[in-house]
N, CA, C and O atoms as a printed pandas DataFrame, in Angstrom:
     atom_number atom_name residue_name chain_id  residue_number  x_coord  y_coord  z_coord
0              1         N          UNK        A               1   -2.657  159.122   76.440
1              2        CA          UNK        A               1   -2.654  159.106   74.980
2              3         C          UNK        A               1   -1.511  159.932   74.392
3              4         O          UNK        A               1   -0.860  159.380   73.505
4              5         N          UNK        A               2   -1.102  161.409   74.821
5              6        CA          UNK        A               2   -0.297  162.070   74.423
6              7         C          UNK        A               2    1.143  161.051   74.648
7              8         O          UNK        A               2    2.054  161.234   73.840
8              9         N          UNK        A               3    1.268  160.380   75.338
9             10        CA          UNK        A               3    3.197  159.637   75.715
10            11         C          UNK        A               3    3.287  158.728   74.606
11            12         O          UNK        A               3    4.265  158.681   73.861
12            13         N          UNK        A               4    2.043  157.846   74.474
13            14        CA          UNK        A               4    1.759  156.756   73.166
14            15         C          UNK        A               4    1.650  157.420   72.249
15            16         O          UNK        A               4    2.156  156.826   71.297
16            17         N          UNK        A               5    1.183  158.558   71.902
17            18        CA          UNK        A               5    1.392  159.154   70.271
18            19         C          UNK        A               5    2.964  159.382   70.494
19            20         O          UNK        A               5    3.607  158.622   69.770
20            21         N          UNK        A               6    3.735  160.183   71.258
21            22        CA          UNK        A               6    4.908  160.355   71.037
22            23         C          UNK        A               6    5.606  159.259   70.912
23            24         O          UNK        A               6    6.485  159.336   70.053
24            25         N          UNK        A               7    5.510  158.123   71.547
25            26        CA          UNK        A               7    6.304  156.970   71.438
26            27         C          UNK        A               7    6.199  156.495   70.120
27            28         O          UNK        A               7    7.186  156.058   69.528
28            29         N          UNK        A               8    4.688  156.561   69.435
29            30        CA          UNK        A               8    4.757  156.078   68.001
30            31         C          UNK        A               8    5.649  156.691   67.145
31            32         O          UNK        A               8    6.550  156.037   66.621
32            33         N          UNK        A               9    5.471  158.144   66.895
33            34        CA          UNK        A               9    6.605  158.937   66.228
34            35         C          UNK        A               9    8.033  158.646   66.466
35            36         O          UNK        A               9    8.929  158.619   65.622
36            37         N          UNK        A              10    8.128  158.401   67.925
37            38        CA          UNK        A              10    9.923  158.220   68.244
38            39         C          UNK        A              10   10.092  156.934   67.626
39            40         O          UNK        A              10   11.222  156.666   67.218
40            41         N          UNK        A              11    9.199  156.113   67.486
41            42        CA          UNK        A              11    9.478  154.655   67.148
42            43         C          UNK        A              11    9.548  154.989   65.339
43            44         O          UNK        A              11   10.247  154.318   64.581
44            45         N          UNK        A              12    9.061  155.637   65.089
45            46        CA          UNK        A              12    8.960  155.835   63.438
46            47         C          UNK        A              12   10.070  156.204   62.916
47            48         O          UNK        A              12   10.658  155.766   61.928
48            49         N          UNK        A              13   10.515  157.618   64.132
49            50        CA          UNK        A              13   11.488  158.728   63.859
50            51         C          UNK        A              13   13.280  157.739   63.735
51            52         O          UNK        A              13   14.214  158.130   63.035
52            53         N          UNK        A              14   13.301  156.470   64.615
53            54        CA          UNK        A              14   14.414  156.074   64.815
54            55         C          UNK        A              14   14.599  154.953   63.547
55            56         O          UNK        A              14   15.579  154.692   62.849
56            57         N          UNK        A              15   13.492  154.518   63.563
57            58        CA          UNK        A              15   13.355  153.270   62.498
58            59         C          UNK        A              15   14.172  154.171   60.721
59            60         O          UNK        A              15   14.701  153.627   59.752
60            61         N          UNK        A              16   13.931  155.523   60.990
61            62        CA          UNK        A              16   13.930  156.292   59.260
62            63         C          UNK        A              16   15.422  156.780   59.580
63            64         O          UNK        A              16   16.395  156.497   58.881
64            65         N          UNK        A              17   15.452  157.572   60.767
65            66        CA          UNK        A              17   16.501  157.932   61.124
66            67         C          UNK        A              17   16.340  159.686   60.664
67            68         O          UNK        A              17   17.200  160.436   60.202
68            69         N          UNK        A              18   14.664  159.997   61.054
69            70        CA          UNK        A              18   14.969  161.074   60.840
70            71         C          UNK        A              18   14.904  161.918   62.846
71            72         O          UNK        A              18   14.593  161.371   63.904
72            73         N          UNK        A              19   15.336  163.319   62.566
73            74        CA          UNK        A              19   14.621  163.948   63.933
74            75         C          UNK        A              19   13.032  163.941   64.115
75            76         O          UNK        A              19   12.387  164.146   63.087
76            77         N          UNK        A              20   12.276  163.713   65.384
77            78        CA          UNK        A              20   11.476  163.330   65.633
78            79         C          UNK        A              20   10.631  164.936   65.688
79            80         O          UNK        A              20    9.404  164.844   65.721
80            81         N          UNK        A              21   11.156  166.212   65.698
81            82        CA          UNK        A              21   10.589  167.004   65.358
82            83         C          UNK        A              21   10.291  167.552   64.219
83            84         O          UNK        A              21    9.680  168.615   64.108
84            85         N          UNK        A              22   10.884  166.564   62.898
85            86        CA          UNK        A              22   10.013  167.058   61.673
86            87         C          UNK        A              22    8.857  166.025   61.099
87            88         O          UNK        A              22    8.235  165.981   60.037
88            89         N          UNK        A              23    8.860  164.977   62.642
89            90        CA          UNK        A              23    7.357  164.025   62.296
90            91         C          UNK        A              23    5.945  164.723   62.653
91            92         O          UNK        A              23    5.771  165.456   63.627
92            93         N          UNK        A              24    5.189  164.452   61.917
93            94        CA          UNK        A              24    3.527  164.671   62.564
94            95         C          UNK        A              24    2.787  163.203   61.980
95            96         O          UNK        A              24    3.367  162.187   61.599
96            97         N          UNK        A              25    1.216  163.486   62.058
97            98        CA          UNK        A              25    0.674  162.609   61.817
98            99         C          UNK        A              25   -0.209  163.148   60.909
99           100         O          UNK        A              25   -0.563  164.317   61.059
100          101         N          UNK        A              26   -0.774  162.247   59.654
101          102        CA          UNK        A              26   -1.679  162.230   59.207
102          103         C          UNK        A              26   -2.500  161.180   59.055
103          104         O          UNK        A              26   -2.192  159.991   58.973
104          105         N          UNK        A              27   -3.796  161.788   59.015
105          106        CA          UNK        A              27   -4.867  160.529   59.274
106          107         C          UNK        A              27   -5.706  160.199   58.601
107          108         O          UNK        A              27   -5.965  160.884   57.611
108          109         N          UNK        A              28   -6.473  158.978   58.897
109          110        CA          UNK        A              28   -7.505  158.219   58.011
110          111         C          UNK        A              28   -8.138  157.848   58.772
111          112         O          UNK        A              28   -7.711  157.440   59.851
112          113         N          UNK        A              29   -9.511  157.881   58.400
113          114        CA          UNK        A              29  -10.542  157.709   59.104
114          115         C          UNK        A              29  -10.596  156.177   58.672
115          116         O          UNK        A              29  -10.207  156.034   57.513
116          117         N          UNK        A              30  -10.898  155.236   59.170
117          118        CA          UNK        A              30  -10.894  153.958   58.397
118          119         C          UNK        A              30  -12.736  153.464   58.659
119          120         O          UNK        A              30  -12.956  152.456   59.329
120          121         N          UNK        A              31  -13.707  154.124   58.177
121          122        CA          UNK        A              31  -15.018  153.521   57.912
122          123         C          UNK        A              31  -15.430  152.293   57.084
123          124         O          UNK        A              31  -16.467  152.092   56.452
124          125         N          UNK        A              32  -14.354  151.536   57.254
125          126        CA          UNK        A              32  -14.724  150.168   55.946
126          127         C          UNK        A              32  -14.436  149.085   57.069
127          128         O          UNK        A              32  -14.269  147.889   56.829
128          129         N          UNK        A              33  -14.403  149.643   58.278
129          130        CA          UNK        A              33  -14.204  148.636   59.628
130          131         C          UNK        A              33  -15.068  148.519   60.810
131          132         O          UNK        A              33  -15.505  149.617   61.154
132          133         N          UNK        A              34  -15.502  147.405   61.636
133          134        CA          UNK        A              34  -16.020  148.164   62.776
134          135         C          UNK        A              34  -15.569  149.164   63.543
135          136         O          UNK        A              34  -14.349  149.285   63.656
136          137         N          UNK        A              35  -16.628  150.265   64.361
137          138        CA          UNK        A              35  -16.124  151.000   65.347
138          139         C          UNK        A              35  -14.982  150.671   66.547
139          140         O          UNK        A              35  -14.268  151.490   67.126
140          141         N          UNK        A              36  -15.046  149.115   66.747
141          142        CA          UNK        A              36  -14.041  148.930   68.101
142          143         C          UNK        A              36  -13.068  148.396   67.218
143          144         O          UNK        A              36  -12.062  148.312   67.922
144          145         N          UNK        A              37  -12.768  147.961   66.010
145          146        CA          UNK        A              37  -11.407  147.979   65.030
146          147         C          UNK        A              37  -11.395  146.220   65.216
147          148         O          UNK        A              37  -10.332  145.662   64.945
148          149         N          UNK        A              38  -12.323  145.543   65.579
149          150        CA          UNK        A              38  -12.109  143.867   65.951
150          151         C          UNK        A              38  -11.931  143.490   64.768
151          152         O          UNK        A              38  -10.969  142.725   64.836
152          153         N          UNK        A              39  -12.440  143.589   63.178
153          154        CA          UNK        A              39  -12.103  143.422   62.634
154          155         C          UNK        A              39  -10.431  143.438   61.832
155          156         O          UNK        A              39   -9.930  142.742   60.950
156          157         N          UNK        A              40  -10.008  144.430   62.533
157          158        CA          UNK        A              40   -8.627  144.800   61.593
158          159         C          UNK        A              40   -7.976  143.627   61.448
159          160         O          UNK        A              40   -7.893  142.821   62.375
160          161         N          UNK        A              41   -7.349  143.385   60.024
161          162        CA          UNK        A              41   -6.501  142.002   60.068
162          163         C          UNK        A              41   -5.444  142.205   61.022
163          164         O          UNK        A              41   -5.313  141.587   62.079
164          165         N          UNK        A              42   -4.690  143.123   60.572
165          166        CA          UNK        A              42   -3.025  143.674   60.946
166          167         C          UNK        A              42   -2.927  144.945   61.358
167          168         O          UNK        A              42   -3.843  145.764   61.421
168          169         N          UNK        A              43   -1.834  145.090   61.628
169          170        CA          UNK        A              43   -1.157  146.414   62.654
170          171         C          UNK        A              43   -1.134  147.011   61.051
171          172         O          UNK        A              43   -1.210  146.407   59.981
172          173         N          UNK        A              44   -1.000  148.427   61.353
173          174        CA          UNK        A              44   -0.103  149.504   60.282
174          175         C          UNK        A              44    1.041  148.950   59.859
175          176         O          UNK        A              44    1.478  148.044   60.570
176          177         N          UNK        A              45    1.656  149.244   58.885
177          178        CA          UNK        A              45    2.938  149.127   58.770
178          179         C          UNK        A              45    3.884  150.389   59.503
179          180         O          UNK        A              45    4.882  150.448   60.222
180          181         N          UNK        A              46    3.102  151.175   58.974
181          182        CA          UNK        A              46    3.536  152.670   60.343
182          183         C          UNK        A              46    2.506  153.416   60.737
183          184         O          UNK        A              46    1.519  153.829   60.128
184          185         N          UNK        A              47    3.020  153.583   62.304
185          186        CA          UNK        A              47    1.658  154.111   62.858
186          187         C          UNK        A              47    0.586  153.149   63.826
187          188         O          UNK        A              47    0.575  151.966   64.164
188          189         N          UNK        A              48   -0.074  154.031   64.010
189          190        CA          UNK        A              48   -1.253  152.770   64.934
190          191         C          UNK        A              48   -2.914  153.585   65.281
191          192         O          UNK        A              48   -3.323  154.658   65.724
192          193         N          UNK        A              49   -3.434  152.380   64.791
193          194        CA          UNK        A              49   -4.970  152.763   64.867
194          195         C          UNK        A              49   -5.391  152.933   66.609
195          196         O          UNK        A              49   -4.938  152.421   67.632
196          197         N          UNK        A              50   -6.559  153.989   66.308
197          198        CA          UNK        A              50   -7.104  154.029   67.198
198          199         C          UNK        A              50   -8.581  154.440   67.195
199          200         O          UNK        A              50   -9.077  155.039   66.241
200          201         N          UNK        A              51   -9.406  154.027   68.523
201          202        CA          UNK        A              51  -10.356  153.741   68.385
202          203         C          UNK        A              51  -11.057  154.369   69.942
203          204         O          UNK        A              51  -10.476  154.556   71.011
204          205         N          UNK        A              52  -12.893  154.653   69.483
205          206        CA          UNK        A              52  -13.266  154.669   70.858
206          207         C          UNK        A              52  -13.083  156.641   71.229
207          208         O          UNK        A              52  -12.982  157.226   72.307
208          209         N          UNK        A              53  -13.105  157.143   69.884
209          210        CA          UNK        A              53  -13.079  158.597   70.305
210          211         C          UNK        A              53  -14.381  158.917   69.714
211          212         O          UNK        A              53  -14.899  158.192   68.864
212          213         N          UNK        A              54  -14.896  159.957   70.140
213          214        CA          UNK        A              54  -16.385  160.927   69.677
214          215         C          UNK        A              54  -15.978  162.189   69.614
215          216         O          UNK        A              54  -15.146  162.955   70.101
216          217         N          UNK        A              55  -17.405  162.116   68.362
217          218        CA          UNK        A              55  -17.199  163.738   68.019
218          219         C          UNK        A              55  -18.498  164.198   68.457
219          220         O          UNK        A              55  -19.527  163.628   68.817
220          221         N          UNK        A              56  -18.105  165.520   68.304
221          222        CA          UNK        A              56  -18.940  166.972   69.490
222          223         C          UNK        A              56  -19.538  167.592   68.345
223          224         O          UNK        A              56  -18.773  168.010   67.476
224          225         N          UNK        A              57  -21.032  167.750   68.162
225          226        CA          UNK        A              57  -21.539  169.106   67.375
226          227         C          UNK        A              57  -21.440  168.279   65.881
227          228         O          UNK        A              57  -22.061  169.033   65.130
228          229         N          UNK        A              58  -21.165  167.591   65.399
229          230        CA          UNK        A              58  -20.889  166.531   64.101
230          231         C          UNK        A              58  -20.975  165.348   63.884
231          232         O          UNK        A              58  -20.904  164.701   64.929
232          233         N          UNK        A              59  -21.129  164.599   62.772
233          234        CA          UNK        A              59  -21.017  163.236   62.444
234          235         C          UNK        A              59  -20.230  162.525   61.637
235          236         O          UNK        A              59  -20.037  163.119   60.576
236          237         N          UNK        A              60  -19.866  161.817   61.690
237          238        CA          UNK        A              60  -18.897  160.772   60.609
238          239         C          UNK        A              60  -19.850  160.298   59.644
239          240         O          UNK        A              60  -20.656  159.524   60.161
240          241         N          UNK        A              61  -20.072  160.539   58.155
241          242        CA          UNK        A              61  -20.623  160.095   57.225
242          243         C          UNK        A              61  -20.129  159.199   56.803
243          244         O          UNK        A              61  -19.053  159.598   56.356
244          245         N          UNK        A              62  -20.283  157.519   56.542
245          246        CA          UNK        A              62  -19.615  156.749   55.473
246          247         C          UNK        A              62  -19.553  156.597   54.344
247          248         O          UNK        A              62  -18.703  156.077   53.621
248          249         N          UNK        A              63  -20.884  157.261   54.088
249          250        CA          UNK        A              63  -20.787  157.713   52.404
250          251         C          UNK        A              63  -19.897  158.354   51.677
251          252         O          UNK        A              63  -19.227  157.874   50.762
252          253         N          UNK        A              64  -19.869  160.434   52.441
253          254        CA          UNK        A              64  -19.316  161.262   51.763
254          255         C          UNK        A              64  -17.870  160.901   52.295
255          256         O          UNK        A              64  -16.971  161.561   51.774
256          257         N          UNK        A              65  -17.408  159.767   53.449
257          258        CA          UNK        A              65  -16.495  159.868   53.912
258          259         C          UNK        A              65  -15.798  161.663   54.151
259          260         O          UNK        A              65  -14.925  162.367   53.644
260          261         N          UNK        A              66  -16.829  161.759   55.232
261          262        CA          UNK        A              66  -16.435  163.228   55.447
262          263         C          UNK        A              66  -17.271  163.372   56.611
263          264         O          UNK        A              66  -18.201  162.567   56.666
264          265         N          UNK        A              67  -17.128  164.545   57.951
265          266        CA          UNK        A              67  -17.885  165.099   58.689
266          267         C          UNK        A              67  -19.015  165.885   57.849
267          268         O          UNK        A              67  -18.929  166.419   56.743
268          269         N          UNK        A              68  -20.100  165.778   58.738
269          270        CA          UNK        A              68  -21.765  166.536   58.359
270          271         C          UNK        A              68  -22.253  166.671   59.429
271          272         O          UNK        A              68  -21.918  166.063   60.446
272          273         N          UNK        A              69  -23.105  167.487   59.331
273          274        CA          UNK        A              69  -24.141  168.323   60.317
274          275         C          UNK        A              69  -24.409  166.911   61.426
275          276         O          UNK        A              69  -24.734  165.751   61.173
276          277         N          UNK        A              70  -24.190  167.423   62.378
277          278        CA          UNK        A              70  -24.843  165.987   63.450
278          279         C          UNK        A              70  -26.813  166.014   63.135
279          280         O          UNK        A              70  -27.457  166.879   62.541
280          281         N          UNK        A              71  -27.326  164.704   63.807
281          282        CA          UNK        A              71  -28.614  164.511   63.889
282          283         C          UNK        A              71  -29.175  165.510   64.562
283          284         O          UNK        A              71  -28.395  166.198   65.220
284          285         N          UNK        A              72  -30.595  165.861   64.594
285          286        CA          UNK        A              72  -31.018  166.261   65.900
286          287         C          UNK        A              72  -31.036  165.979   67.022
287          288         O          UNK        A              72  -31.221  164.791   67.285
288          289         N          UNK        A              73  -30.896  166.723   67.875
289          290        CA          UNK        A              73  -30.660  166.264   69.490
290          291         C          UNK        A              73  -29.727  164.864   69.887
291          292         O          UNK        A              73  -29.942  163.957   70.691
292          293         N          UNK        A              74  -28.675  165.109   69.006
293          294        CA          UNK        A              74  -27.880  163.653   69.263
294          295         C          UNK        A              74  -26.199  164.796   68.844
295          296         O          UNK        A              74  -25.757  165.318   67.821
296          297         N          UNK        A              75  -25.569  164.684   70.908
297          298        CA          UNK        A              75  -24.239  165.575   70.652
298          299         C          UNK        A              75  -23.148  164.855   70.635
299          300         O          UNK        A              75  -22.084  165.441   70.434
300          301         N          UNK        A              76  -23.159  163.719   70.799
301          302        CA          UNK        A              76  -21.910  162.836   70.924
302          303         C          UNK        A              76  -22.080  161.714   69.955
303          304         O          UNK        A              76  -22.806  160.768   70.258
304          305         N          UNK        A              77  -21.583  161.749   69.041
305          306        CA          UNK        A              77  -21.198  160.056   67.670
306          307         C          UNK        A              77  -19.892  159.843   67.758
307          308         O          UNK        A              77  -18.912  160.564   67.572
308          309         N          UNK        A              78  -20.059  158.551   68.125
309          310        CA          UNK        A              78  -18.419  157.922   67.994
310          311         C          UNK        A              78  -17.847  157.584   66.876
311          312         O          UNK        A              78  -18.189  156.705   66.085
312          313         N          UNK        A              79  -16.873  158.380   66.826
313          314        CA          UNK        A              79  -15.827  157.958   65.554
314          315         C          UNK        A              79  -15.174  156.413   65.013
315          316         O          UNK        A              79  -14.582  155.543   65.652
316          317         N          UNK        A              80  -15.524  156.485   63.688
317          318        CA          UNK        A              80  -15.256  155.425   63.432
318          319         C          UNK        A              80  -13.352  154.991   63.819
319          320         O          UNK        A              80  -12.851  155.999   64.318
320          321         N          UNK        A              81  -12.424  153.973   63.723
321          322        CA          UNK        A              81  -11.603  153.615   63.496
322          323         C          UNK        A              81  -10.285  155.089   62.960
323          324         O          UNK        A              81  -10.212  155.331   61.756
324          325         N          UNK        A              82   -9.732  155.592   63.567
325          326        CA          UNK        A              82   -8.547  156.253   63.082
326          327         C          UNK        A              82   -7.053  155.608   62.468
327          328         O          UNK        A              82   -6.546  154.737   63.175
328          329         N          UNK        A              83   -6.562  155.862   61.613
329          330        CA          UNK        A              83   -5.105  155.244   61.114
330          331         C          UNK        A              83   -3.692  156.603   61.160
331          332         O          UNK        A              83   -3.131  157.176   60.226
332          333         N          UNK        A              84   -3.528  156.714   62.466
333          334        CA          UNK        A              84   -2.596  157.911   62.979
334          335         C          UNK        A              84   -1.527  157.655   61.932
335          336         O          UNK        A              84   -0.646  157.078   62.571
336          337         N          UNK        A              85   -1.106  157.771   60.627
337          338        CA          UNK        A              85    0.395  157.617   60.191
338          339         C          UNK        A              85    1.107  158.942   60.246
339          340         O          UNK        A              85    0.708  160.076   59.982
340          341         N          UNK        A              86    2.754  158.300   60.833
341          342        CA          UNK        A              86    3.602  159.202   60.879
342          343         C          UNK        A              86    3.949  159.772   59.751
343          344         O          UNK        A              86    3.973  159.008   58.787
344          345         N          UNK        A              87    4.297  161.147   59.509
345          346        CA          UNK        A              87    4.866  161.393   58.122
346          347         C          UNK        A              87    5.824  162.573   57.989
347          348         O          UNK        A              87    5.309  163.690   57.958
348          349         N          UNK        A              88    7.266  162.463   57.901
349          350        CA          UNK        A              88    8.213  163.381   57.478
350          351         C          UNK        A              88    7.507  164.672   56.969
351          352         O          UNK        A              88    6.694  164.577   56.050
352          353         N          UNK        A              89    7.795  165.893   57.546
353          354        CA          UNK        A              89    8.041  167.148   57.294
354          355         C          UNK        A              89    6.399  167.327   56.615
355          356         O          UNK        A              89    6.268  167.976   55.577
356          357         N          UNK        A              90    5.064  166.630   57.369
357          358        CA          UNK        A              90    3.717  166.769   56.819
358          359         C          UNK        A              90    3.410  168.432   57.058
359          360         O          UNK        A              90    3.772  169.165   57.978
360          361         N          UNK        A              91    2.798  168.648   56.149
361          362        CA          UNK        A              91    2.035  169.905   56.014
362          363         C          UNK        A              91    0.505  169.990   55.932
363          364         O          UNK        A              91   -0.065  171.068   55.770
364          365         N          UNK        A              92   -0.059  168.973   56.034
365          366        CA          UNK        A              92   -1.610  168.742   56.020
366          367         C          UNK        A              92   -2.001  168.834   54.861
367          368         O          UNK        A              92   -1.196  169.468   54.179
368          369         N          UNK        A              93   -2.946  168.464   54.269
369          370        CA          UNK        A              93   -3.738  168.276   53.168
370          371         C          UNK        A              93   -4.828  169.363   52.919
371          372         O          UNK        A              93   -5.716  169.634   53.727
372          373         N          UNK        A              94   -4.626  170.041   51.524
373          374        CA          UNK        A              94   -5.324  170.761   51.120
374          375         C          UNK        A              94   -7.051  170.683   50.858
375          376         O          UNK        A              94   -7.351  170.053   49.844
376          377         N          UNK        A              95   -8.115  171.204   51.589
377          378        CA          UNK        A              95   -9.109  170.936   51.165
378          379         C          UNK        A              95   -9.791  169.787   52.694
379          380         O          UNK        A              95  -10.986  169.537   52.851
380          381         N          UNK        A              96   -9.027  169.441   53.316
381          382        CA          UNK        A              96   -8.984  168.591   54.879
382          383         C          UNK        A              96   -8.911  169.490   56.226
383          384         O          UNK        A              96   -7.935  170.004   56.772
384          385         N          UNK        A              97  -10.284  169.498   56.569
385          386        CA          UNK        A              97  -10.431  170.303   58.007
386          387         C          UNK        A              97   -9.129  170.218   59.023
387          388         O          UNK        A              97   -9.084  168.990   59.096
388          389         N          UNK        A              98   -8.439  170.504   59.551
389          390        CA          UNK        A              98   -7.745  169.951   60.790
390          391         C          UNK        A              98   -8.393  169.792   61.829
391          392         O          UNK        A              98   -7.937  170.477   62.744
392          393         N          UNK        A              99   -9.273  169.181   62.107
393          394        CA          UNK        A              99  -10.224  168.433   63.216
394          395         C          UNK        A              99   -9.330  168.185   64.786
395          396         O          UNK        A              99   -8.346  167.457   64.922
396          397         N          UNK        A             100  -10.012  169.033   65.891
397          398        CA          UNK        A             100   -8.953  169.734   66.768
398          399         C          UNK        A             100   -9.642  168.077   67.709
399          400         O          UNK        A             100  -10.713  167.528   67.451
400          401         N          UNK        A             101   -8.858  167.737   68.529
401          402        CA          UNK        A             101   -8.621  166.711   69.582
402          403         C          UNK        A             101   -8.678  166.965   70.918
403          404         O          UNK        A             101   -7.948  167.767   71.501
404          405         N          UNK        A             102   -9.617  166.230   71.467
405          406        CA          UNK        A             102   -9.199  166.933   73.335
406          407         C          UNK        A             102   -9.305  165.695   73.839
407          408         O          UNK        A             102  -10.149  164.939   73.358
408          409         N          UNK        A             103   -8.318  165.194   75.086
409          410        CA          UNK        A             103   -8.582  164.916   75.510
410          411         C          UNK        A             103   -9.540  164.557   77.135
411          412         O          UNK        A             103   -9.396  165.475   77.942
412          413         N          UNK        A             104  -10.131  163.786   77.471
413          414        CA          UNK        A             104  -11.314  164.533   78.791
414          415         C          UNK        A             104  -10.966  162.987   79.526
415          416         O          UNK        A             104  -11.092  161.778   79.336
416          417         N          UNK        A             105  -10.505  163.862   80.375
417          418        CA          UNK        A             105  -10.795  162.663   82.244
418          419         C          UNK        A             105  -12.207  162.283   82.168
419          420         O          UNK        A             105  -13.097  163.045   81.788
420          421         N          UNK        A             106  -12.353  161.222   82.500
421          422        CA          UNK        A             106  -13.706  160.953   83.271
422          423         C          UNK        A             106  -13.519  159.682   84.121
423          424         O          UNK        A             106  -14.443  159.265   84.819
């Protein structure tokens, strides 16, 4: 996953013509889709969805469109649909958790 996120950025970074170290990503949760993304009409215009990750200790609300307290006795909910976009010199969004990522072998 880490070589394919970089490849997206380098692919972004060359297309703008900026350096690829003042790209990051910001994201969207896309809950107006199924979980495995079968629905999506189209690709991003920049960037690329992804799908098939869970969250630990929390839940994806579609309402508040926001994380909330997980259920009882339930530690793993899969995340809905992500929309990774690249974005020049991002600083993150005020008031937006930075929601930390791991990836796990299995």
């Amino acid at each position: 996953p880490q070589a394919f996120f970089t490849a997206v950025m380098q692919n972004y970074a060359r297309a703008h013509k900026y350096a690829i170290d003042r790209i990051d990503f910001d994201v969207e949760v896309r809950d107006d889709v199924k979980l495995d993304g079968s629905d999506l009409a189209q690709h991003p215009s920049a960037g690329c969805y992804m799908w098939g990750m869970y969250l630990e200790g929390c839940k994806w609300c579609d309402k508040a469109h926001a994380l909330t307290p997980s259920d009882p006795k339930v530690l793993f909910v899969q995340l809905p649909v992500v929309l990774f976009k690249p974005e020049l010199d991002w600083k993150g969004r005020k008031g937006v958790y930075p929601c930390p990522v791991y990836k796990v072998l299995s």
